[in-house]
Amino acid sequence: MEKIKVAIIGWGNVGRFCKQAVERAPDMQLVGVVRRPQSIGKDIAELEGLSVVTDVGELGAVDVALVSIPSREAPDKVKEMILKGIPTVDSFDVHDQILATKKALNQLAVQHRTVSIFGAGWDPGTDSAVRTILKVIAPVGKTTTTFGGTTGGRSMGHTAAVKAIAGVKDAVSLTLPNGAGRHKRQVYIELMPDADFEKITAQIRQDPYFIHDATDVVAVENVRRFDTMNHGGRLERLTQDIQQMYTIEGVNPMMTANVMVASARAAYRAQLAGQFGAFTFIERPLIDFLPGSFEERLEGY
Amino acid sequence: MEKIKVAIIGWGNVGRFCKQAVERAPDMQLVGVVRRPQSIGKDIAELEGLSVVTDVGELGAVDVALVSIPSREAPDKVKEMILKGIPTVDSFDVHDQILATKKALNQLAVQHRTVSIFGAGWDPGTDSAVRTILKVIAPVGKTTTTFGGTTGGRSMGHTAAVKAIAGVKDAVSLTLPNGAGRHKRQVYIELMPDADFEKITAQIRQDPYFIHDATDVVAVENVRRFDTMNHGGRLERLTQDIQQMYTIEGVNPMMTANVMVASARAAYRAQLAGQFGAFTFIERPLIDFLPGSFEERLEGY
């Protein structure tokens, strides 16, 4: 069987775990990693033996590109790939921009006869799928989503948003459950010399990522000691007649990467079937995300 | 907007809750109930004002038929509907016959240009979807499914299988969790006069529904006091790096009916799109199971 040729664009936490997930997938082959020119040549042991390039065109045939760069930059990179006719997957996580992103990407993907599966991490992504299932079983009710696992978790999207602010040297943004689907954000920052702490704090609190939640910002000498790879979520839909709960907890970039790599499979299958467009995770059949023959995938149904 | 015209075939516990779910669905209209000739004319208050017929043809246009009869009779009834070109939904629950059923129904449905969504209850059905999602997030690992909720639950499929045995007047089959995905079955039966308890017990234990589990059979004067509508399940996939759990508990036929009615919507949409065939729950996009416009369905993603 021909293996799916996968490229990874971006080499952050998620990119690293994408490599691991692609290498473990029985039906995939990693063809290379695309990095920014300024990052090329950096001596990273994990990249040894891999093609590391600045332009996806240098990798030859690519069936699917995993776009593992900061969320806000992802849609532009996806558009660039669509124009080249390369199917993509990303874990774009700005919840209130999902519909606008769908509209922007879908038309382009149809026009260029390619497939993009976007917003395909664990939330949004698989959690969105679980939220849909909860509604199917109990159409009337209210679902709450609470992030942070049992002890609080590190949000990659929020952390990247803070790191992008001028004057911030390094940052870690933790999400803490605050009851009934509410959250607190605990942001640790290392400042550049002469950076204005008050101004940066105000800027963080105004950011769309943070504006809905109580946000504490703390300046520290080294954010690493506050860091954790773990994160999680709890989805609940409790009605008089039907009670449902789903919990997920674990290594955040690993969970994200695993969903992205499974989505690469679904994107590849959609491309083969000529079902072009940009899709969220819930717009593709779940069975398409599993490896193996149809019979194998239906096992355990 | 034109409402989806739904017929209910069979008037057991699931059929009754299908009526409630269809009537609550904003996009559906109940056109009638199909019953066996010997059941027609029975004075059931809930059926007042509804068309109750013995042949679906008497109901005029039907967009989707909900086949809510015992699981083992369902595939034949579905075939009958497919031959008439009527899309169907059922909650066929014999796990190890899913693939064979798929093959038998799919070809027929494609040939007759119609759609069948089968095995679409909460297990198999939405639990199968959750099991798929658990695998997407953690490709390596083992999922356990434990039924029975916190206190044991009444299995409709198992109960119907026992009721079908000659000499059994009435029955209730309870499923009790027995640790790590294992189960015990507790079967209460009312016997007909002169029925052979030992022979019936052996027959129950040999039945494919029971053969894998420890099964206690108890003869009682009246099974009703052992009855419960509640049931539930717990799905777990726990690995070193990622831990996931899903629990569902509630009124069993209501949960089944809600999934079937949502599946009727997905079947209708597939039919409109000309995507003919017989499909399990995980072969259709999740977004198709929700009511409302595309924009509304993507809300909360």
Coordinates of C-alpha atoms in Angstrom, one line a residue:
Chain A
M1 CA 0.0 0.0 0.0
E2 CA 1.2 3.5 -0.9
K3 CA 2.0 5.5 2.2
I4 CA 0.6 9.0 2.7
K5 CA 3.4 11.5 2.2
V6 CA 3.3 14.0 5.0
A7 CA 5.3 17.3 5.5
I8 CA 5.4 19.2 8.8
I9 CA 5.4 23.0 8.5
G10 CA 6.8 24.6 11.7
W11 CA 8.9 23.0 14.4
G12 CA 7.5 24.0 17.8
N13 CA 6.0 21.7 20.4
V14 CA 3.2 20.5 18.1
G15 CA 5.6 20.0 15.2
R16 CA 7.8 17.8 17.3
F17 CA 4.9 15.6 18.4
C18 CA 3.6 15.5 14.8
K19 CA 6.9 13.9 13.8
Q20 CA 6.5 11.2 16.4
A21 CA 2.8 10.6 15.4
V22 CA 3.6 10.4 11.7
E23 CA 6.5 8.0 12.3
R24 CA 4.2 5.8 14.4
A25 CA 1.3 5.8 11.9
P26 CA 1.3 2.6 9.9
D27 CA 0.0 4.4 6.7
M28 CA 2.3 7.5 6.6
Q29 CA 5.7 8.6 5.6
L30 CA 7.4 11.8 6.8
V31 CA 8.9 13.5 3.8
G32 CA 10.4 16.5 5.6
V33 CA 10.0 19.6 7.7
V34 CA 9.6 23.2 6.5
R35 CA 11.1 25.9 8.7
R36 CA 11.7 29.6 8.5
P37 CA 15.0 30.6 6.9
Q38 CA 16.4 32.0 10.2
S39 CA 15.8 28.6 11.8
I40 CA 17.6 26.5 9.2
G41 CA 20.9 24.9 10.2
K42 CA 20.1 25.0 13.9
D43 CA 21.6 21.8 15.3
I44 CA 18.6 19.9 16.6
A45 CA 19.2 16.2 17.1
E46 CA 15.6 15.3 16.4
L47 CA 15.9 16.7 12.9
E48 CA 18.9 14.5 11.9
G49 CA 18.3 12.5 8.8
L50 CA 15.2 14.5 7.9
S51 CA 14.9 16.9 4.9
V52 CA 14.7 20.3 6.5
V53 CA 13.8 23.0 3.9
T54 CA 12.4 26.6 3.7
D55 CA 10.0 25.9 0.9
V56 CA 7.6 22.9 0.7
G57 CA 8.4 22.7 -3.0
E58 CA 11.8 21.4 -2.2
L59 CA 10.3 18.2 -0.7
G60 CA 8.9 16.7 -3.9
A61 CA 5.4 15.2 -3.8
V62 CA 3.5 16.0 -0.6
D63 CA 0.1 14.5 0.0
V64 CA -0.7 16.5 3.2
A65 CA 1.0 19.3 5.0
L66 CA 0.6 19.6 8.8
V67 CA 0.6 23.3 9.5
S68 CA 2.0 23.5 13.1
I69 CA 2.7 27.2 13.5
P70 CA 1.1 29.7 15.8
S71 CA -2.7 29.6 15.3
R72 CA -3.0 33.2 14.2
E73 CA -0.5 32.7 11.4
A74 CA -2.0 29.4 10.3
P75 CA -4.8 30.5 8.0
D76 CA -2.4 32.5 5.8
K77 CA 0.0 29.5 5.5
V78 CA -2.9 27.3 4.7
K79 CA -4.0 29.6 1.9
E80 CA -0.5 29.5 0.5
M81 CA -0.6 25.7 0.5
I82 CA -4.1 25.6 -1.1
L83 CA -2.8 27.8 -3.9
K84 CA -0.2 25.1 -4.5
G85 CA -2.9 22.4 -4.4
I86 CA -1.5 20.8 -1.3
P87 CA -4.0 19.5 1.3
T88 CA -3.5 20.8 4.8
V89 CA -4.4 20.2 8.4
D90 CA -4.1 22.7 11.2
S91 CA -5.3 23.1 14.8
F92 CA -6.4 26.7 14.5
D93 CA -8.0 27.4 17.9
V94 CA -9.7 30.8 17.8
H95 CA -13.2 29.6 18.5
D96 CA -15.1 32.6 17.4
Q97 CA -13.3 32.8 14.1
I98 CA -14.2 29.3 13.0
L99 CA -17.1 30.2 10.8
A100 CA -15.3 33.1 9.1
T101 CA -12.2 30.9 8.5
K102 CA -14.5 28.2 7.0
K103 CA -15.9 30.7 4.6
A104 CA -12.5 32.2 3.7
L105 CA -10.8 28.8 3.1
N106 CA -13.6 26.7 1.7
Q107 CA -14.1 28.7 -1.5
L108 CA -10.4 28.8 -2.2
A109 CA -10.0 25.1 -1.6
V110 CA -12.9 24.2 -3.9
Q111 CA -11.5 26.5 -6.6
H112 CA -8.0 24.9 -6.3
R113 CA -9.4 21.4 -6.0
T114 CA -7.8 20.6 -2.7
V115 CA -8.8 19.8 0.9
S116 CA -8.1 21.6 4.2
I117 CA -9.1 20.3 7.6
F118 CA -8.8 23.1 10.0
G119 CA -9.4 23.7 13.8
A120 CA -8.5 20.0 14.2
G121 CA -6.8 19.8 17.6
W122 CA -8.4 18.5 20.8
D123 CA -10.3 21.7 21.4
P124 CA -11.6 22.9 19.0
G125 CA -11.5 19.6 17.2
T126 CA -12.3 16.3 18.9
D127 CA -13.9 18.1 21.9
S128 CA -16.2 19.8 19.3
A129 CA -17.0 16.3 18.0
V130 CA -17.8 15.1 21.6
R131 CA -20.0 18.3 22.1
T132 CA -21.9 17.4 19.0
I133 CA -22.4 13.8 20.2
L134 CA -23.6 15.0 23.6
K135 CA -26.3 17.1 21.8
V136 CA -27.3 14.2 19.6
I137 CA -28.1 12.1 22.7
A138 CA -29.7 14.9 24.7
P139 CA -31.0 17.6 22.3
V140 CA -32.3 19.8 25.1
G141 CA -29.7 20.9 27.7
K142 CA -26.6 22.9 28.2
T143 CA -23.0 21.7 27.7
T144 CA -20.3 23.1 29.8
T145 CA -16.6 22.8 28.9
T146 CA -14.1 23.4 31.6
F147 CA -10.4 23.5 30.8
G148 CA -7.4 22.9 32.9
G149 CA -7.6 19.2 33.9
T150 CA -7.4 18.6 37.6
T151 CA -4.5 21.0 38.3
G152 CA -4.6 23.6 35.6
G153 CA -3.0 23.3 32.2
R154 CA -0.7 25.2 29.8
S155 CA -2.6 26.6 26.9
M156 CA -0.4 26.7 23.8
G157 CA -2.6 29.2 22.0
H158 CA -2.6 31.6 24.9
T159 CA 1.1 31.2 25.5
A160 CA 1.9 31.9 21.9
A161 CA -0.3 35.0 22.0
V162 CA 1.5 36.4 25.0
K163 CA 5.0 35.6 23.6
A164 CA 4.1 37.6 20.4
I165 CA 3.7 40.8 22.5
A166 CA 6.7 43.3 22.2
G167 CA 8.7 43.4 25.5
V168 CA 7.9 39.8 26.4
K169 CA 11.0 37.5 26.4
D170 CA 9.2 34.3 27.4
A171 CA 5.8 33.3 28.7
V172 CA 3.7 30.5 30.1
S173 CA -0.1 30.9 30.2
L174 CA -2.0 28.5 32.5
T175 CA -5.7 27.8 32.3
L176 CA -7.4 27.0 35.6
P177 CA -10.9 25.7 36.0
N178 CA -13.1 28.3 37.7
G179 CA -16.4 26.3 38.0
A180 CA -19.3 25.7 35.6
G181 CA -17.4 26.3 32.4
R182 CA -15.6 29.5 33.6
H183 CA -11.8 29.9 33.7
K184 CA -9.0 31.8 35.2
R185 CA -5.8 32.6 33.3
Q186 CA -2.5 32.7 35.1
V187 CA 0.2 34.2 32.9
Y188 CA 3.8 34.1 33.8
I189 CA 6.1 36.4 31.8
E190 CA 9.8 37.1 31.6
L191 CA 10.3 40.7 30.5
M192 CA 12.8 42.3 28.2
P193 CA 15.0 45.0 29.8
D194 CA 13.0 48.3 29.9
A195 CA 9.7 46.6 29.1
D196 CA 6.6 48.2 30.7
F197 CA 4.9 45.6 32.8
E198 CA 1.7 47.6 33.3
K199 CA 1.3 48.2 29.6
I200 CA 2.0 44.6 28.7
T201 CA -0.5 43.4 31.4
A202 CA -3.2 45.7 29.9
Q203 CA -2.4 44.4 26.4
I204 CA -2.7 40.8 27.5
R205 CA -6.1 41.4 29.1
Q206 CA -7.4 43.1 26.0
D207 CA -6.3 40.3 23.8
P208 CA -9.3 38.3 22.4
Y209 CA -7.7 35.1 23.8
F210 CA -8.0 36.6 27.4
I211 CA -10.8 39.2 27.3
H212 CA -13.5 36.8 28.5
D213 CA -11.6 35.5 31.6
A214 CA -10.1 36.7 34.8
T215 CA -6.4 37.0 34.0
D216 CA -3.5 37.4 36.5
V217 CA -0.2 38.4 35.0
V218 CA 2.9 37.8 37.1
A219 CA 6.5 38.9 36.1
V220 CA 9.1 36.2 37.0
E221 CA 12.8 35.7 36.4
N222 CA 12.3 32.4 34.6
V223 CA 9.0 31.1 33.4
R224 CA 10.3 27.5 33.0
R225 CA 9.6 26.5 36.6
F226 CA 5.9 27.4 36.0
D227 CA 5.7 25.4 32.8
T228 CA 3.9 22.1 32.2
M229 CA 3.1 20.2 29.1
N230 CA -0.2 18.9 30.6
H231 CA -3.6 20.2 29.9
G232 CA -7.1 18.8 29.8
G233 CA -10.8 19.4 29.6
R234 CA -14.1 18.3 31.0
L235 CA -17.3 18.3 29.0
E236 CA -20.6 17.9 30.8
R237 CA -24.2 17.7 29.7
L238 CA -26.4 16.9 32.6
T239 CA -30.2 16.8 32.2
Q240 CA -32.9 15.3 34.3
D241 CA -33.1 12.1 32.2
I242 CA -29.6 11.8 30.6
Q243 CA -26.2 12.5 32.1
Q244 CA -23.1 12.6 30.1
M245 CA -19.5 13.5 30.9
Y246 CA -16.2 13.4 28.9
T247 CA -12.8 14.1 30.3
I248 CA -9.5 14.4 28.6
E249 CA -6.1 15.0 30.2
G250 CA -2.5 14.6 29.1
V251 CA 0.4 16.0 27.2
N252 CA -1.1 18.9 25.3
P253 CA 1.0 19.1 22.1
M254 CA 0.9 15.3 21.9
M255 CA -2.9 15.2 21.9
T256 CA -3.0 18.1 19.4
A257 CA -0.5 16.4 17.1
N258 CA -2.3 13.0 17.3
V259 CA -5.6 14.6 16.2
M260 CA -3.8 16.5 13.4
V261 CA -2.1 13.4 12.1
A262 CA -5.4 11.5 12.1
S263 CA -6.9 14.5 10.3
A264 CA -4.2 14.2 7.7
R265 CA -5.5 10.8 6.9
A266 CA -9.1 12.1 6.6
A267 CA -7.9 15.0 4.4
Y268 CA -6.0 12.6 2.1
R269 CA -9.1 10.4 1.8
A270 CA -11.3 13.4 1.0
Q271 CA -8.7 14.5 -1.6
L272 CA -8.7 11.0 -3.3
A273 CA -12.5 11.1 -3.3
G274 CA -12.5 14.5 -4.9
Q275 CA -14.5 16.0 -2.0
F276 CA -12.7 19.4 -2.1
G277 CA -13.2 22.2 0.4
A278 CA -12.2 23.4 3.9
F279 CA -13.7 21.4 6.7
T280 CA -13.8 21.4 10.4
F281 CA -13.4 18.1 12.2
I282 CA -17.1 17.5 12.5
E283 CA -17.7 17.8 8.8
R284 CA -15.8 14.6 7.9
P285 CA -16.9 11.1 8.7
L286 CA -15.2 9.8 11.9
I287 CA -14.3 6.5 10.2
D288 CA -12.0 8.5 7.8
F289 CA -9.7 9.4 10.7
L290 CA -8.6 5.9 11.5
P291 CA -5.9 3.9 9.7
G292 CA -6.5 0.5 8.2
S293 CA -9.0 -1.2 5.9
F294 CA -12.7 -0.4 6.1
E295 CA -13.2 -3.7 7.9
E296 CA -10.5 -3.0 10.4
R297 CA -11.9 0.5 11.1
L298 CA -15.4 -0.9 11.7
E299 CA -14.1 -3.4 14.2
G300 CA -15.1 -2.5 17.7
Y301 CA -18.1 -0.5 16.4
Chain B
M1 CA -38.6 25.4 5.6
E2 CA -40.0 22.0 4.6
K3 CA -40.1 19.6 7.5
I4 CA -38.7 16.1 7.4
K5 CA -41.6 13.6 7.2
V6 CA -40.9 10.8 9.7
A7 CA -42.7 7.5 10.2
I8 CA -42.2 5.2 13.2
I9 CA -42.3 1.5 12.5
G10 CA -43.0 -0.4 15.7
W11 CA -44.5 0.8 19.0
G12 CA -42.4 -0.5 21.8
N13 CA -40.4 1.5 24.3
V14 CA -38.1 3.0 21.7
G15 CA -41.0 3.8 19.3
R16 CA -42.8 5.7 22.1
F17 CA -39.7 7.8 22.8
C18 CA -39.1 8.3 19.0
K19 CA -42.5 10.0 18.9
Q20 CA -41.5 12.4 21.7
A21 CA -38.2 13.1 20.0
V22 CA -39.7 13.7 16.6
E23 CA -42.3 16.0 18.0
R24 CA -39.7 18.0 19.8
A25 CA -37.4 18.3 16.8
P26 CA -37.7 21.7 15.2
D27 CA -37.2 20.3 11.7
M28 CA -39.5 17.2 11.7
Q29 CA -43.0 16.2 11.4
L30 CA -44.5 12.8 12.5
V31 CA -46.6 11.4 9.7
G32 CA -47.7 8.2 11.4
V33 CA -47.0 4.9 13.1
V34 CA -46.8 1.5 11.4
R35 CA -47.9 -1.5 13.6
R36 CA -48.5 -5.2 13.1
P37 CA -52.1 -6.0 12.1
Q38 CA -52.8 -7.7 15.5
S39 CA -51.8 -4.5 17.4
I40 CA -54.1 -2.2 15.4
G41 CA -57.1 -0.8 17.2
K42 CA -55.6 -1.2 20.7
D43 CA -56.6 1.8 22.7
I44 CA -53.4 3.6 23.5
A45 CA -53.9 7.2 24.6
E46 CA -50.5 8.2 23.2
L47 CA -51.5 7.2 19.7
E48 CA -54.6 9.4 19.6
G49 CA -54.7 11.8 16.7
L50 CA -52.0 9.9 14.9
S51 CA -52.3 7.9 11.7
V52 CA -51.8 4.3 12.8
V53 CA -51.5 1.9 9.9
T54 CA -50.2 -1.6 9.0
D55 CA -48.4 -0.6 5.8
V56 CA -46.1 2.4 5.4
G57 CA -47.7 3.0 2.0
E58 CA -50.8 4.2 3.7
L59 CA -49.0 7.2 5.1
G60 CA -48.3 9.0 1.9
A61 CA -44.9 10.6 1.4
V62 CA -42.4 9.5 4.1
D63 CA -38.8 11.0 4.1
V64 CA -37.4 8.6 6.7
A65 CA -38.7 5.6 8.5
L66 CA -37.5 4.9 12.1
V67 CA -37.4 1.1 12.4
S68 CA -38.0 0.6 16.2
I69 CA -38.7 -3.1 16.3
P70 CA -36.6 -5.9 18.0
S71 CA -33.0 -5.7 16.7
R72 CA -33.0 -9.1 15.0
E73 CA -36.1 -8.3 13.0
A74 CA -34.8 -4.9 12.0
P75 CA -32.5 -5.8 9.0
D76 CA -35.4 -7.5 7.2
K77 CA -37.8 -4.6 7.7
V78 CA -35.0 -2.2 6.6
K79 CA -34.6 -4.2 3.4
E80 CA -38.3 -4.0 2.8
M81 CA -38.1 -0.2 3.1
I82 CA -35.1 0.0 0.9
L83 CA -37.0 -1.8 -1.8
K84 CA -39.6 0.9 -1.6
G85 CA -37.0 3.6 -1.8
I86 CA -37.6 4.8 1.8
P87 CA -34.6 5.9 3.8
T88 CA -34.4 4.2 7.2
V89 CA -32.7 4.4 10.6
D90 CA -32.5 1.6 13.1
S91 CA -30.5 0.8 16.3
F92 CA -29.5 -2.7 15.4
D93 CA -27.3 -3.7 18.3
V94 CA -25.7 -7.1 17.5
H95 CA -22.0 -5.9 17.5
D96 CA -20.4 -8.8 15.7
Q97 CA -22.9 -8.6 12.8
I98 CA -22.3 -5.0 12.0
L99 CA -19.9 -5.6 9.1
A100 CA -22.1 -8.4 7.6
T101 CA -25.2 -6.1 7.9
K102 CA -23.3 -3.3 6.3
K103 CA -22.5 -5.5 3.3
A104 CA -26.0 -6.9 3.0
L105 CA -27.7 -3.5 3.2
N106 CA -25.2 -1.2 1.4
Q107 CA -25.4 -2.8 -2.0
L108 CA -29.2 -2.9 -1.9
A109 CA -29.4 0.7 -0.8
V110 CA -27.1 1.9 -3.6
Q111 CA -29.1 -0.1 -6.1
H112 CA -32.4 1.4 -4.9
R113 CA -30.9 4.9 -4.6
T114 CA -31.7 5.3 -0.9
V115 CA -30.0 5.7 2.4
S116 CA -30.0 3.5 5.6
I117 CA -28.3 4.5 8.8
F118 CA -28.1 1.4 11.0
G119 CA -26.7 0.5 14.4
A120 CA -27.5 4.0 15.4
G121 CA -28.4 3.9 19.1
W122 CA -26.1 4.8 21.9
D123 CA -24.2 1.5 21.8
P124 CA -23.5 0.7 19.1
G125 CA -23.9 4.2 17.7
T126 CA -22.8 7.3 19.6
D127 CA -20.5 5.2 21.9
S128 CA -18.9 3.8 18.7
A129 CA -18.3 7.4 17.7
V130 CA -16.7 8.2 21.0
R131 CA -14.6 5.0 20.8
T132 CA -13.3 6.3 17.4
I133 CA -12.5 9.7 18.9
L134 CA -10.6 8.2 21.8
K135 CA -8.5 6.3 19.2
V136 CA -7.9 9.5 17.2
I137 CA -6.5 11.2 20.3
A138 CA -4.5 8.2 21.6
P139 CA -3.8 5.9 18.6
V140 CA -1.9 3.3 20.8
G141 CA -3.8 1.9 23.8
K142 CA -6.8 -0.1 24.8
T143 CA -10.4 1.1 25.2
T144 CA -12.7 -0.6 27.7
T145 CA -16.4 -0.3 27.6
T146 CA -18.3 -1.1 30.7
F147 CA -22.1 -1.2 30.7
G148 CA -24.6 -0.9 33.5
G149 CA -24.1 2.7 34.8
T150 CA -23.6 2.9 38.5
T151 CA -26.2 0.4 39.5
G152 CA -26.8 -1.9 36.5
G153 CA -29.1 -1.2 33.6
R154 CA -31.8 -2.9 31.6
S155 CA -30.6 -4.0 28.2
M156 CA -33.4 -3.7 25.6
G157 CA -31.7 -6.0 23.1
H158 CA -31.1 -8.7 25.7
T159 CA -34.5 -8.4 27.2
A160 CA -36.1 -8.8 23.7
A161 CA -34.0 -11.8 23.0
V162 CA -35.2 -13.6 26.1
K163 CA -38.8 -12.6 25.5
A164 CA -38.6 -14.3 22.1
I165 CA -37.9 -17.7 23.7
A166 CA -40.8 -20.1 23.7
G167 CA -42.1 -20.6 27.3
V168 CA -41.1 -17.1 28.4
K169 CA -44.1 -15.0 29.3
D170 CA -42.2 -11.8 30.3
A171 CA -38.5 -11.0 31.0
V172 CA -36.1 -8.3 32.1
S173 CA -32.4 -8.6 31.4
L174 CA -30.1 -6.5 33.5
T175 CA -26.5 -5.8 32.7
L176 CA -24.1 -5.3 35.6
P177 CA -20.6 -4.0 35.4
N178 CA -18.1 -6.7 36.3
G179 CA -14.8 -4.7 36.1
A180 CA -12.5 -3.9 33.2
G181 CA -15.0 -4.1 30.4
R182 CA -16.5 -7.4 31.7
H183 CA -20.2 -7.8 32.5
K184 CA -22.6 -10.0 34.3
R185 CA -26.2 -10.6 33.1
Q186 CA -29.0 -10.9 35.5
V187 CA -32.1 -12.3 33.8
Y188 CA -35.5 -12.3 35.5
I189 CA -38.2 -14.4 33.7
E190 CA -41.9 -15.1 34.1
L191 CA -42.6 -18.6 32.8
M192 CA -45.6 -19.9 30.9
P193 CA -47.4 -22.8 32.6
D194 CA -45.5 -26.1 31.9
A195 CA -42.4 -24.2 30.6
D196 CA -39.1 -26.0 31.3
F197 CA -36.9 -23.6 33.4
E198 CA -33.7 -25.6 33.0
K199 CA -34.1 -25.8 29.2
I200 CA -34.9 -22.1 28.9
T201 CA -31.9 -21.2 31.1
A202 CA -29.6 -23.2 28.8
Q203 CA -31.2 -21.6 25.8
I204 CA -30.5 -18.1 27.1
R205 CA -26.9 -18.9 28.0
Q206 CA -26.3 -20.3 24.5
D207 CA -27.8 -17.2 22.8
P208 CA -25.2 -15.0 21.1
Y209 CA -26.4 -12.0 23.2
F210 CA -25.4 -13.9 26.4
I211 CA -22.7 -16.4 25.4
H212 CA -19.7 -14.2 26.4
D213 CA -20.9 -13.2 29.9
A214 CA -21.7 -14.9 33.2
T215 CA -25.5 -15.1 33.1
D216 CA -27.8 -15.7 36.1
V217 CA -31.4 -16.7 35.3
V218 CA -34.0 -16.3 38.0
A219 CA -37.7 -17.3 37.6
V220 CA -40.0 -14.9 39.4
E221 CA -43.8 -14.3 39.6
N222 CA -43.6 -10.8 38.2
V223 CA -40.6 -9.3 36.4
R224 CA -41.9 -5.7 36.7
R225 CA -40.4 -5.2 40.2
F226 CA -37.0 -5.9 38.7
D227 CA -37.5 -3.5 35.8
T228 CA -35.7 -0.2 35.3
M229 CA -35.6 2.1 32.3
N230 CA -32.1 3.2 33.2
H231 CA -28.9 2.1 31.6
G232 CA -25.5 3.5 31.0
G233 CA -21.9 3.0 29.9
R234 CA -18.4 4.0 30.7
L235 CA -15.7 4.2 28.0
E236 CA -12.1 4.5 29.2
R237 CA -8.8 4.8 27.3
L238 CA -6.0 5.4 29.7
T239 CA -2.4 5.6 28.6
Q240 CA 0.8 6.9 30.2
D241 CA 0.5 10.2 28.4
I242 CA -3.2 10.7 27.7
Q243 CA -6.2 9.8 29.8
Q244 CA -9.8 9.9 28.5
M245 CA -13.1 8.8 29.9
Y246 CA -16.7 9.1 28.8
T247 CA -19.8 8.2 30.8
I248 CA -23.4 8.1 29.7
E249 CA -26.3 7.2 32.0
G250 CA -30.0 7.7 31.7
V251 CA -33.4 6.5 30.3
N252 CA -32.3 3.8 27.9
P253 CA -35.1 4.0 25.2
M254 CA -35.0 7.8 25.3
M255 CA -31.2 7.9 24.6
T256 CA -31.7 5.3 21.8
A257 CA -34.6 7.3 20.3
N258 CA -32.8 10.6 20.4
V259 CA -29.9 9.1 18.5
M260 CA -32.2 7.5 16.0
V261 CA -34.1 10.8 15.4
A262 CA -30.8 12.7 14.9
S263 CA -29.8 10.0 12.5
A264 CA -33.0 10.4 10.6
R265 CA -31.8 14.0 9.9
A266 CA -28.4 12.7 8.7
A267 CA -30.1 10.1 6.5
Y268 CA -32.4 12.7 5.0
R269 CA -29.4 15.0 4.2
A270 CA -27.5 12.1 2.6
Q271 CA -30.6 11.2 0.5
L272 CA -30.9 14.8 -0.6
A273 CA -27.2 14.9 -1.5
G274 CA -27.5 11.6 -3.5
Q275 CA -25.1 9.8 -1.2
F276 CA -26.8 6.5 -1.3
G277 CA -25.9 3.4 0.8
A278 CA -26.1 1.8 4.2
F279 CA -24.0 3.6 6.8
T280 CA -23.1 3.1 10.4
F281 CA -23.1 6.2 12.6
I282 CA -19.4 6.9 12.2
E283 CA -19.6 6.9 8.4
R284 CA -21.6 10.1 8.3
P285 CA -20.3 13.6 9.2
L286 CA -21.3 14.5 12.8
I287 CA -22.5 17.9 11.7
D288 CA -25.3 16.2 9.7
F289 CA -27.0 14.9 12.9
L290 CA -27.7 18.4 14.3
P291 CA -30.8 20.5 13.4
G292 CA -30.5 24.1 12.1
S293 CA -28.5 26.0 9.5
F294 CA -24.9 25.2 8.8
E295 CA -23.9 28.4 10.8
E296 CA -26.0 27.3 13.8
R297 CA -24.6 23.8 13.7
L298 CA -21.0 25.1 13.8
E299 CA -21.7 27.4 16.8
G300 CA -20.0 26.1 19.9
Y301 CA -17.4 24.3 17.7

